[in-house]
């Protein structure tokens, strides 16, 4: 999603209070028509930087003493999330299903519209937070470190929520110092490659399958990038307005380091690893796609966004999220498309990216017991299957993501299982993650993507500044 601007704390509190009154919805109504849905990643205004900077390597949850019995939960639960008209329709279906199972808890749903994290942290600071709220994975550990979320480890133990029922790598994404602060109904997916089978075959390239490589990706992209007269992108007079393109330079650049044996942050040493040879080589490869080979839609000005090009049949492959599928299903009618896992690099093994968002009970919530009961439903087989089938996110619960209703072979993509592939890593989402990703990495790497500097040149300063931020 796009990054939202900052608000003052007073403005955010006023906005949140007004939304609770005007936007709160008890489950009702139908679903909006599919629209372009956003990736599970979501930028938002950042709260003040944390006071300490030690990264914490995820571990198994600490042993917790189970509570005795569940309290009787009732009353209103204020449910705070983000999205658009399409995703709101799905949320209503989930709420309807929950309300149909019981009549003691009423859900008031609020879409934050903008400045989600700012509004949430301001509401917590003001003593009037929602009862359950979605928090972006980039910001969750920062919120926990500031004391903004209720610990849920004992509740998970009491109610029998087991790691083996979920995709392992996803279950542990937001553990902080060995404890859970979110219900494992993570709103996310593994990122996969979408591809236009007809276009790839037309240009004589090899259709990607399990085990394809970075070299295969480049070969497809070079073959597919041609203008209406057949000119290659490096030839004089190339016309991007009439062209098909090979790919897009991925905004989700992190897993392309992993497949080459590189890393982002060395959690054992608590230091930035972008200056390591494998990381440098990977970053340079991504820059070369755009600037040397000119096979990305980013290589030229005025070219439509990648999703639009893909729908138009003008893009061979692109890296994206499960949440792109509803639009593609609705709009693509005249070519065959599917998905495939990440290409392999020098590490010679499959390593994908999983990124999720967590559902927390904010500190100071007025009805935490009822909020927990609602969270359990969101993470249940029934709740997750609705989210998965409707295209909101990939169910983390194995029973739901292996259900034939979710894996519907009658619909594209046929290889939907790429989004549940367990061979993934998660980002090192330490409390300082968004600070250095926003304030250091994005700006510096933008110069690399534009071809103004080499990877070897840019990582020196990036590594130094990142390490200073972690230590300070």
PDB file of N, CA and C in Angstrom, residues 188-223:
ATOM      1  N   UNK A 188      -1.254 -12.194   5.315  1.00  0.00           N
ATOM      2  CA  UNK A 188      -0.151 -12.080   4.378  1.00  0.00           C
ATOM      3  C   UNK A 188      -0.123 -13.218   3.390  1.00  0.00           C
ATOM      4  N   UNK A 189       1.049 -13.402   2.784  1.00  0.00           N
ATOM      5  CA  UNK A 189       1.255 -14.521   1.868  1.00  0.00           C
ATOM      6  C   UNK A 189       2.721 -14.570   1.505  1.00  0.00           C
ATOM      7  N   UNK A 190       3.109 -15.640   0.861  1.00  0.00           N
ATOM      8  CA  UNK A 190       4.413 -15.683   0.220  1.00  0.00           C
ATOM      9  C   UNK A 190       4.291 -14.907  -1.091  1.00  0.00           C
ATOM     10  N   UNK A 191       5.342 -14.189  -1.460  1.00  0.00           N
ATOM     11  CA  UNK A 191       5.351 -13.497  -2.751  1.00  0.00           C
ATOM     12  C   UNK A 191       5.746 -14.503  -3.833  1.00  0.00           C
ATOM     13  N   UNK A 192       5.084 -14.447  -4.969  1.00  0.00           N
ATOM     14  CA  UNK A 192       5.351 -15.363  -6.076  1.00  0.00           C
ATOM     15  C   UNK A 192       5.498 -14.581  -7.374  1.00  0.00           C
ATOM     16  N   UNK A 193       5.897 -15.279  -8.430  1.00  0.00           N
ATOM     17  CA  UNK A 193       5.972 -14.674  -9.754  1.00  0.00           C
ATOM     18  C   UNK A 193       4.719 -15.020 -10.553  1.00  0.00           C
ATOM     19  N   UNK A 194       4.066 -14.000 -11.077  1.00  0.00           N
ATOM     20  CA  UNK A 194       2.997 -14.185 -12.043  1.00  0.00           C
ATOM     21  C   UNK A 194       3.628 -14.198 -13.436  1.00  0.00           C
ATOM     22  N   UNK A 195       3.072 -15.008 -14.347  1.00  0.00           N
ATOM     23  CA  UNK A 195       3.619 -14.992 -15.706  1.00  0.00           C
ATOM     24  C   UNK A 195       2.527 -15.175 -16.753  1.00  0.00           C
ATOM     25  N   UNK A 196       2.778 -14.571 -17.915  1.00  0.00           N
ATOM     26  CA  UNK A 196       1.894 -14.644 -19.082  1.00  0.00           C
ATOM     27  C   UNK A 196       2.420 -15.764 -19.978  1.00  0.00           C
ATOM     28  N   UNK A 197       1.789 -16.919 -19.902  1.00  0.00           N
ATOM     29  CA  UNK A 197       2.259 -18.100 -20.633  1.00  0.00           C
ATOM     30  C   UNK A 197       2.246 -17.871 -22.146  1.00  0.00           C
ATOM     31  N   UNK A 198       1.216 -17.243 -22.665  1.00  0.00           N
ATOM     32  CA  UNK A 198       1.103 -17.026 -24.105  1.00  0.00           C
ATOM     33  C   UNK A 198       2.210 -16.123 -24.632  1.00  0.00           C
ATOM     34  N   UNK A 199       2.489 -15.047 -23.914  1.00  0.00           N
ATOM     35  CA  UNK A 199       3.532 -14.124 -24.360  1.00  0.00           C
ATOM     36  C   UNK A 199       4.900 -14.788 -24.335  1.00  0.00           C
ATOM     37  N   UNK A 200       5.177 -15.535 -23.284  1.00  0.00           N
ATOM     38  CA  UNK A 200       6.484 -16.194 -23.169  1.00  0.00           C
ATOM     39  C   UNK A 200       6.672 -17.205 -24.296  1.00  0.00           C
ATOM     40  N   UNK A 201       5.651 -17.983 -24.582  1.00  0.00           N
ATOM     41  CA  UNK A 201       5.744 -18.955 -25.674  1.00  0.00           C
ATOM     42  C   UNK A 201       5.859 -18.249 -27.029  1.00  0.00           C
ATOM     43  N   UNK A 202       5.174 -17.146 -27.189  1.00  0.00           N
ATOM     44  CA  UNK A 202       5.201 -16.411 -28.458  1.00  0.00           C
ATOM     45  C   UNK A 202       6.598 -15.921 -28.799  1.00  0.00           C
ATOM     46  N   UNK A 203       7.369 -15.499 -27.780  1.00  0.00           N
ATOM     47  CA  UNK A 203       8.718 -14.978 -28.046  1.00  0.00           C
ATOM     48  C   UNK A 203       9.770 -16.085 -28.012  1.00  0.00           C
ATOM     49  N   UNK A 204       9.331 -17.326 -27.835  1.00  0.00           N
ATOM     50  CA  UNK A 204      10.251 -18.455 -27.902  1.00  0.00           C
ATOM     51  C   UNK A 204      11.059 -18.706 -26.655  1.00  0.00           C
ATOM     52  N   UNK A 205      10.616 -18.172 -25.534  1.00  0.00           N
ATOM     53  CA  UNK A 205      11.328 -18.385 -24.275  1.00  0.00           C
ATOM     54  C   UNK A 205      10.745 -19.588 -23.534  1.00  0.00           C
ATOM     55  N   UNK A 206      11.438 -20.006 -22.513  1.00  0.00           N
ATOM     56  CA  UNK A 206      11.022 -21.167 -21.735  1.00  0.00           C
ATOM     57  C   UNK A 206      10.085 -20.729 -20.612  1.00  0.00           C
ATOM     58  N   UNK A 207       8.920 -21.350 -20.538  1.00  0.00           N
ATOM     59  CA  UNK A 207       7.954 -21.034 -19.486  1.00  0.00           C
ATOM     60  C   UNK A 207       8.546 -21.426 -18.133  1.00  0.00           C
ATOM     61  N   UNK A 208       8.517 -20.536 -17.140  1.00  0.00           N
ATOM     62  CA  UNK A 208       9.145 -20.837 -15.852  1.00  0.00           C
ATOM     63  C   UNK A 208       8.422 -21.942 -15.088  1.00  0.00           C
ATOM     64  N   UNK A 209       9.207 -22.803 -14.470  1.00  0.00           N
ATOM     65  CA  UNK A 209       8.685 -23.884 -13.637  1.00  0.00           C
ATOM     66  C   UNK A 209       9.558 -23.987 -12.393  1.00  0.00           C
ATOM     67  N   UNK A 210       9.155 -24.843 -11.485  1.00  0.00           N
ATOM     68  CA  UNK A 210       9.953 -25.112 -10.284  1.00  0.00           C
ATOM     69  C   UNK A 210      11.412 -25.351 -10.660  1.00  0.00           C
ATOM     70  N   UNK A 211      12.321 -24.635 -10.011  1.00  0.00           N
ATOM     71  CA  UNK A 211      13.744 -24.802 -10.275  1.00  0.00           C
ATOM     72  C   UNK A 211      14.310 -23.825 -11.294  1.00  0.00           C
ATOM     73  N   UNK A 212      13.453 -22.928 -11.838  1.00  0.00           N
ATOM     74  CA  UNK A 212      13.991 -21.941 -12.773  1.00  0.00           C
ATOM     75  C   UNK A 212      14.979 -21.035 -12.053  1.00  0.00           C
ATOM     76  N   UNK A 213      15.780 -20.296 -12.787  1.00  0.00           N
ATOM     77  CA  UNK A 213      16.901 -19.553 -12.207  1.00  0.00           C
ATOM     78  C   UNK A 213      16.828 -18.069 -12.544  1.00  0.00           C
ATOM     79  N   UNK A 214      17.703 -17.300 -11.912  1.00  0.00           N
ATOM     80  CA  UNK A 214      17.809 -15.877 -12.235  1.00  0.00           C
ATOM     81  C   UNK A 214      18.203 -15.681 -13.696  1.00  0.00           C
ATOM     82  N   UNK A 215      19.042 -16.573 -14.211  1.00  0.00           N
ATOM     83  CA  UNK A 215      19.415 -16.498 -15.629  1.00  0.00           C
ATOM     84  C   UNK A 215      18.204 -16.747 -16.530  1.00  0.00           C
ATOM     85  N   UNK A 216      17.317 -17.666 -16.127  1.00  0.00           N
ATOM     86  CA  UNK A 216      16.091 -17.913 -16.891  1.00  0.00           C
ATOM     87  C   UNK A 216      15.203 -16.671 -16.890  1.00  0.00           C
ATOM     88  N   UNK A 217      15.122 -16.025 -15.747  1.00  0.00           N
ATOM     89  CA  UNK A 217      14.336 -14.802 -15.619  1.00  0.00           C
ATOM     90  C   UNK A 217      14.852 -13.731 -16.588  1.00  0.00           C
ATOM     91  N   UNK A 218      16.173 -13.564 -16.625  1.00  0.00           N
ATOM     92  CA  UNK A 218      16.767 -12.594 -17.540  1.00  0.00           C
ATOM     93  C   UNK A 218      16.492 -12.986 -18.998  1.00  0.00           C
ATOM     94  N   UNK A 219      16.615 -14.262 -19.319  1.00  0.00           N
ATOM     95  CA  UNK A 219      16.406 -14.717 -20.698  1.00  0.00           C
ATOM     96  C   UNK A 219      14.965 -14.455 -21.150  1.00  0.00           C
ATOM     97  N   UNK A 220      13.992 -14.765 -20.292  1.00  0.00           N
ATOM     98  CA  UNK A 220      12.586 -14.481 -20.614  1.00  0.00           C
ATOM     99  C   UNK A 220      12.402 -12.986 -20.843  1.00  0.00           C
ATOM    100  N   UNK A 221      12.980 -12.193 -19.957  1.00  0.00           N
ATOM    101  CA  UNK A 221      12.780 -10.750 -20.012  1.00  0.00           C
ATOM    102  C   UNK A 221      13.407 -10.140 -21.259  1.00  0.00           C
ATOM    103  N   UNK A 222      14.573 -10.637 -21.644  1.00  0.00           N
ATOM    104  CA  UNK A 222      15.219 -10.128 -22.857  1.00  0.00           C
ATOM    105  C   UNK A 222      14.429 -10.509 -24.104  1.00  0.00           C
ATOM    106  N   UNK A 223      13.902 -11.722 -24.132  1.00  0.00           N
ATOM    107  CA  UNK A 223      13.139 -12.169 -25.306  1.00  0.00           C
ATOM    108  C   UNK A 223      11.814 -11.427 -25.437  1.00  0.00           C
TER     109      UNK A 223
END
